[in-house]
XYZ file of C-alpha atoms in Angstrom:
351
model
C 0.608 -9.372 -20.354
C -0.767 -8.110 -23.731
C 2.785 -7.982 -25.329
C 0.967 -5.050 -27.661
C 0.023 -3.055 -24.293
C 3.105 -3.520 -21.999
C 2.870 -1.623 -18.577
C 4.241 1.843 -18.522
C 6.710 3.009 -15.248
C 6.985 6.470 -14.833
C 10.137 7.499 -13.181
C 11.532 10.910 -12.295
C 9.583 12.216 -15.067
C 10.127 9.682 -17.674
C 8.013 6.575 -19.209
C 9.595 3.552 -19.314
C 8.044 0.355 -21.056
C 8.863 -2.804 -19.233
C 9.555 -6.179 -20.892
C 9.092 -9.447 -18.962
C 11.167 -12.028 -20.200
C 11.161 -15.806 -20.310
C 11.586 -17.048 -16.817
C 13.122 -20.303 -15.846
C 12.726 -22.407 -12.665
C 15.485 -21.818 -10.162
C 15.393 -23.289 -6.710
C 15.922 -20.497 -4.185
C 17.005 -17.845 -6.719
C 15.200 -14.354 -7.788
C 13.305 -13.909 -10.691
C 14.757 -10.959 -12.667
C 13.352 -8.709 -15.131
C 14.440 -6.624 -18.156
C 13.420 -2.969 -18.794
C 13.995 -0.462 -21.665
C 12.966 2.988 -21.968
C 9.797 3.931 -24.088
C 9.611 5.557 -27.467
C 11.235 9.190 -27.417
C 13.280 8.320 -24.176
C 16.641 7.756 -23.797
C 17.909 6.083 -20.435
C 21.433 7.382 -20.156
C 20.329 11.232 -20.770
C 21.764 12.791 -17.653
C 18.996 14.391 -15.640
C 18.685 16.720 -12.921
C 15.935 15.205 -10.933
C 18.520 13.815 -8.458
C 22.570 14.838 -7.443
C 25.237 13.632 -9.880
C 28.927 14.663 -8.038
C 31.731 15.115 -10.360
C 35.167 13.404 -8.409
C 38.534 13.138 -9.100
C 37.681 9.552 -10.966
C 34.923 10.627 -13.118
C 30.951 10.569 -11.654
C 29.202 9.440 -8.751
C 25.682 9.208 -7.518
C 24.440 7.813 -4.051
C 20.613 6.323 -4.260
C 19.133 4.860 -0.772
C 17.709 1.633 -0.954
C 16.303 -0.743 1.655
C 18.415 -3.511 2.561
C 15.214 -5.841 1.604
C 15.805 -4.941 -2.146
C 19.180 -5.303 -2.379
C 18.984 -9.141 -3.824
C 16.775 -7.532 -6.735
C 19.871 -5.333 -7.803
C 22.373 -7.766 -7.486
C 20.365 -10.919 -9.194
C 20.955 -14.489 -9.351
C 24.882 -15.424 -9.177
C 25.403 -11.624 -8.895
C 24.272 -11.267 -12.807
C 21.923 -8.309 -12.179
C 24.475 -6.155 -10.963
C 27.082 -7.812 -13.512
C 24.796 -6.775 -16.670
C 23.939 -3.351 -15.069
C 27.954 -2.407 -14.629
C 28.569 -3.488 -18.106
C 25.796 -2.326 -19.923
C 26.223 1.669 -18.318
C 30.159 1.090 -17.830
C 30.154 1.813 -14.054
C 30.394 0.254 -10.927
C 27.731 -0.388 -8.220
C 29.081 -0.963 -4.714
C 26.072 -1.987 -2.411
C 26.302 -2.611 1.538
C 26.431 -6.099 2.484
C 22.736 -7.785 3.166
C 20.942 -6.504 6.479
C 22.877 -3.506 6.471
C 21.017 -0.088 5.996
C 22.579 2.174 3.723
C 23.717 3.582 0.236
C 24.266 2.215 -3.040
C 27.174 3.895 -4.610
C 27.284 4.206 -8.558
C 30.422 5.374 -9.768
C 31.415 5.875 -13.370
C 33.569 7.650 -16.098
C 30.586 9.367 -17.687
C 27.898 10.888 -16.061
C 25.682 9.457 -18.516
C 26.425 6.162 -17.542
C 26.391 7.085 -13.881
C 22.838 8.186 -14.725
C 21.802 5.218 -16.908
C 22.406 2.785 -14.109
C 20.579 4.813 -11.415
C 17.162 4.901 -13.831
C 17.449 1.422 -14.274
C 17.919 0.856 -10.634
C 15.081 2.863 -10.198
C 12.834 0.836 -12.665
C 13.645 -2.265 -11.866
C 13.038 -1.609 -7.987
C 9.747 -0.117 -8.451
C 8.774 -3.277 -10.380
C 9.527 -5.498 -7.498
C 8.411 -3.100 -4.605
C 5.159 -2.750 -6.200
C 4.866 -7.028 -5.582
C 5.698 -6.274 -1.707
C 2.640 -6.969 0.940
C 1.526 -3.769 1.851
C 3.465 -2.679 5.938
C 1.516 0.164 6.736
C -1.646 2.072 5.933
C -2.930 5.562 6.921
C -5.808 4.912 9.320
C -8.690 6.683 10.840
C -9.688 5.125 14.113
C -13.367 3.973 14.731
C -13.278 1.964 17.571
C -14.437 4.115 20.383
C -16.123 2.028 22.691
C -20.308 3.338 21.935
C -19.226 2.257 18.358
C -17.943 -1.148 19.632
C -20.978 -1.873 21.405
C -23.346 -0.942 18.267
C -20.993 -3.259 16.402
C -21.083 -5.824 18.776
C -24.962 -5.714 18.281
C -24.749 -5.903 15.021
C -23.124 -8.980 14.937
C -25.088 -10.659 17.599
C -28.487 -9.843 15.636
C -26.875 -10.727 11.911
C -25.652 -14.221 13.634
C -29.277 -14.447 15.016
C -31.260 -14.031 12.040
C -28.608 -15.013 9.098
C -26.901 -17.705 10.434
C -28.356 -20.140 8.018
C -27.445 -18.285 4.896
C -24.750 -19.402 3.135
C -21.263 -18.824 4.514
C -21.955 -16.416 7.280
C -20.375 -17.200 10.287
C -18.728 -15.107 13.250
C -15.450 -15.640 12.193
C -16.275 -13.321 9.358
C -16.795 -10.106 11.558
C -13.868 -7.504 12.106
C -12.693 -7.226 15.698
C -13.870 -4.720 17.150
C -11.176 -2.980 18.890
C -10.095 -2.135 15.124
C -12.469 -0.686 13.330
C -10.842 1.771 11.569
C -11.290 3.668 7.812
C -8.334 2.791 5.206
C -7.663 6.133 3.269
C -4.467 4.375 1.583
C -1.748 1.399 2.165
C 1.895 2.004 1.623
C 5.208 -0.427 1.382
C 7.953 0.687 3.614
C 11.073 -1.283 4.395
C 12.940 0.208 6.452
C 12.771 2.840 9.554
C 14.106 5.712 6.813
C 11.193 5.122 4.919
C 8.843 4.937 7.877
C 10.442 8.473 9.179
C 9.462 9.592 5.544
C 6.033 8.846 5.681
C 5.776 10.373 9.444
C 7.283 13.309 8.361
C 5.016 13.986 5.042
C 2.212 13.484 7.286
C 2.820 16.546 9.711
C 3.469 18.413 6.436
C 0.239 17.759 5.260
C -1.234 18.784 8.652
C 0.282 22.271 7.883
C -0.442 22.688 4.450
C -3.721 21.519 4.252
C -5.783 19.598 6.685
C -6.309 21.915 9.733
C -7.193 24.356 6.933
C -9.864 22.070 5.755
C -10.695 20.881 9.429
C -10.276 24.416 11.232
C -7.987 22.392 13.701
C -10.985 20.609 15.100
C -12.230 17.037 15.086
C -14.724 16.200 12.066
C -17.996 14.393 13.326
C -18.903 11.977 11.151
C -21.893 9.276 11.603
C -21.374 5.326 10.491
C -24.466 4.064 9.559
C -25.835 1.529 6.869
C -24.309 -1.204 5.075
C -23.239 -1.934 1.608
C -20.880 -4.656 -0.156
C -18.312 -4.334 -2.524
C -18.614 -6.610 -5.210
C -21.542 -7.061 -7.817
C -23.338 -9.611 -6.632
C -24.634 -9.514 -2.755
C -25.444 -13.211 -2.849
C -21.705 -14.098 -3.639
C -20.400 -11.421 -1.251
C -16.728 -11.099 0.011
C -16.565 -7.919 2.219
C -19.472 -5.858 3.566
C -18.608 -2.311 4.973
C -20.481 0.558 7.301
C -20.940 3.693 5.539
C -19.534 6.556 6.844
C -20.590 10.276 6.229
C -19.850 13.729 7.745
C -22.785 14.948 10.526
C -22.777 18.405 8.645
C -23.399 16.971 5.288
C -20.205 18.602 3.850
C -17.168 16.749 1.938
C -14.685 17.702 4.333
C -13.672 13.992 5.542
C -13.401 13.241 1.829
C -11.615 16.397 1.047
C -9.008 15.346 3.899
C -8.869 11.741 2.577
C -7.983 12.214 -1.051
C -5.517 15.373 -0.340
C -3.434 12.891 1.943
C -3.373 10.437 -0.686
C -2.804 12.394 -3.454
C 0.218 13.662 -1.508
C 1.396 10.476 -0.325
C 1.321 9.305 -4.253
C 3.279 12.361 -5.628
C 5.565 11.458 -2.787
C 6.073 7.754 -4.299
C 4.962 6.421 -1.218
C 2.208 4.934 -1.934
C 0.381 3.724 -5.409
C -2.855 5.579 -6.850
C -5.450 3.121 -6.922
C -8.867 5.038 -7.355
C -9.876 8.684 -8.381
C -11.027 9.049 -4.686
C -10.779 7.322 -1.502
C -13.889 5.441 -0.696
C -14.581 6.062 2.472
C -15.767 2.681 4.114
C -15.141 0.869 7.339
C -14.880 -3.100 6.795
C -17.523 -5.114 9.318
C -16.977 -8.145 7.635
C -14.644 -9.971 5.435
C -14.108 -13.223 4.055
C -10.508 -13.006 4.174
C -11.212 -13.085 8.337
C -12.724 -16.474 8.367
C -11.157 -18.643 10.349
C -8.510 -16.418 10.982
C -9.682 -13.184 12.787
C -5.912 -11.668 13.248
C -5.932 -12.218 8.965
C -2.272 -12.893 10.042
C -0.929 -15.848 7.998
C 1.871 -17.105 6.010
C 0.559 -16.380 2.744
C 0.832 -12.458 3.391
C 4.189 -12.217 4.713
C 6.908 -10.651 2.553
C 7.805 -12.496 -0.462
C 5.313 -14.968 -0.421
C 2.211 -15.294 -2.268
C -0.837 -13.359 -0.971
C -3.243 -15.292 -2.768
C -6.113 -16.992 -0.583
C -9.506 -19.092 -1.985
C -11.971 -16.878 -0.443
C -15.296 -18.459 0.340
C -18.254 -16.288 -0.322
C -21.394 -15.591 1.750
C -24.892 -14.585 1.400
C -25.472 -10.910 2.222
C -28.585 -10.448 0.749
C -31.072 -10.665 3.743
C -28.116 -8.901 6.224
C -28.212 -5.905 3.524
C -31.860 -5.592 3.825
C -32.197 -5.989 7.624
C -29.768 -3.879 8.253
C -29.662 -1.293 5.364
C -30.258 1.507 7.860
C -28.625 0.182 11.052
C -27.033 2.775 13.051
C -23.477 2.210 14.500
C -23.483 5.565 16.031
C -20.893 8.885 15.972
C -17.765 9.159 16.396
C -15.325 12.245 16.284
C -12.579 11.970 14.165
C -9.247 13.853 15.558
C -6.445 12.081 14.084
C -5.163 10.113 11.228
C -2.614 7.603 11.805
C 0.090 5.702 10.026
C -0.879 2.345 11.317
C 1.194 -0.785 11.329
C -0.184 -3.973 9.755
C -0.071 -6.958 11.842
C 0.231 -5.148 14.918
C -1.691 -4.178 18.105
C -0.980 -1.478 20.631
C -2.212 -1.469 24.268
C -6.277 -0.619 23.137
C -6.043 -3.729 20.564
C -6.455 -1.275 18.181
C -2.952 -1.295 15.131
C 0.417 0.374 16.675
C 0.929 3.339 15.547
C 3.953 4.957 13.962
C 3.035 8.296 13.507
C 0.203 10.744 13.420
C -1.601 13.767 12.770
C-alpha cells in the first residue's frame, strides 16, 4: 500500500482513512487493523444516520452484524473489543458465536456510542471486502436453443483449435449455467439475503417495469471477444450480447440495478457501466468445471495460478458466431456454488 495515499472508506456519508498496522504471525489467530478518521472528520461526532436510544443508564445503540463477522470485532484474545470499549468508554455486547443477533453498544456518553458503532462499521467494511462473493445478480442464458448452439461452438473450437496452446475441453462453461452476471454480492446470513430480495422487488416497481414495459427483452447472443490485452494469452473468452431492437434497454436495466444495490451497501461499485457478456471459456474452469475448490471457500485465498490459452484462431474463426436469440424475463439473485433442478444456479429471489 502507498503510505502517502492510503485507501479511503466511506461510511454513513463520512470519509475515513485506513491505516494498516504491522502484522505478526500468530497461528490460528485473526489479523487486526487500525483505522482513523480522515482529515476534517471526527469519529465521535454524533450522527443522525442511525438510532441512538437514551436509557436510564446512558445511551444505547443496536447494530445488525452477521455472526461470521463477530470474530473481527472481538479480535485475537478479545483485544479488538477491549480496545474499542476502552477508547470509546462503552460496553459492547456480542451474541455467542454462530448465533445471529444484534450487537448492543452502551455508554454514558452519546458520542462514545456513536464512535464505537462507526469504528465497528469501518472495521467490518474492511473485512467484508475480503470475503469471497456468495451471490450474484444474473440473467439466465441457458435456454435449450442457446445450449445447443453453445455445444456446437465448443465442438467446432475443439475440432479446429485444439492444437493451439492451452485450449482444452475443460475451459468451457457448463451449458446449463450460461448467464450474464450484473454484479456480485457478499451476503452472510438470511437477513442479508432477504434484504437483497426485497431490494430487487423494489427495483422492479421503481424502474425496471417502466424500462421494459413489463415485457421480456429479446436479445441476440453473437460473436466472441476476450477480456485481456493479448489474445495470445487469453484467460476469459465471452459471447457478446445486445438487444435485438438496437436499443439500450438491457444496459439501462443492468446499470440501474447495480446503482441501486451499490447505494444500499449490498454491492461494491466496480465499473461505471455493467459489461454485458456471457462467459463461454475461462481458465479458472481448467480441470475444474464447477469452479468449486477449497481456495475459494470463505476465509481462504482465492488466488489460483492460471494457465492462459491462445485465443487468436478462435477469435478469427468465430468472430461472428451466432448463439441465437433469447427472451430475458427475469433477473435472479443466484447462489454461487449451487445448482437447481435445471442445472442452473439455485435462486434466492428474482424479479
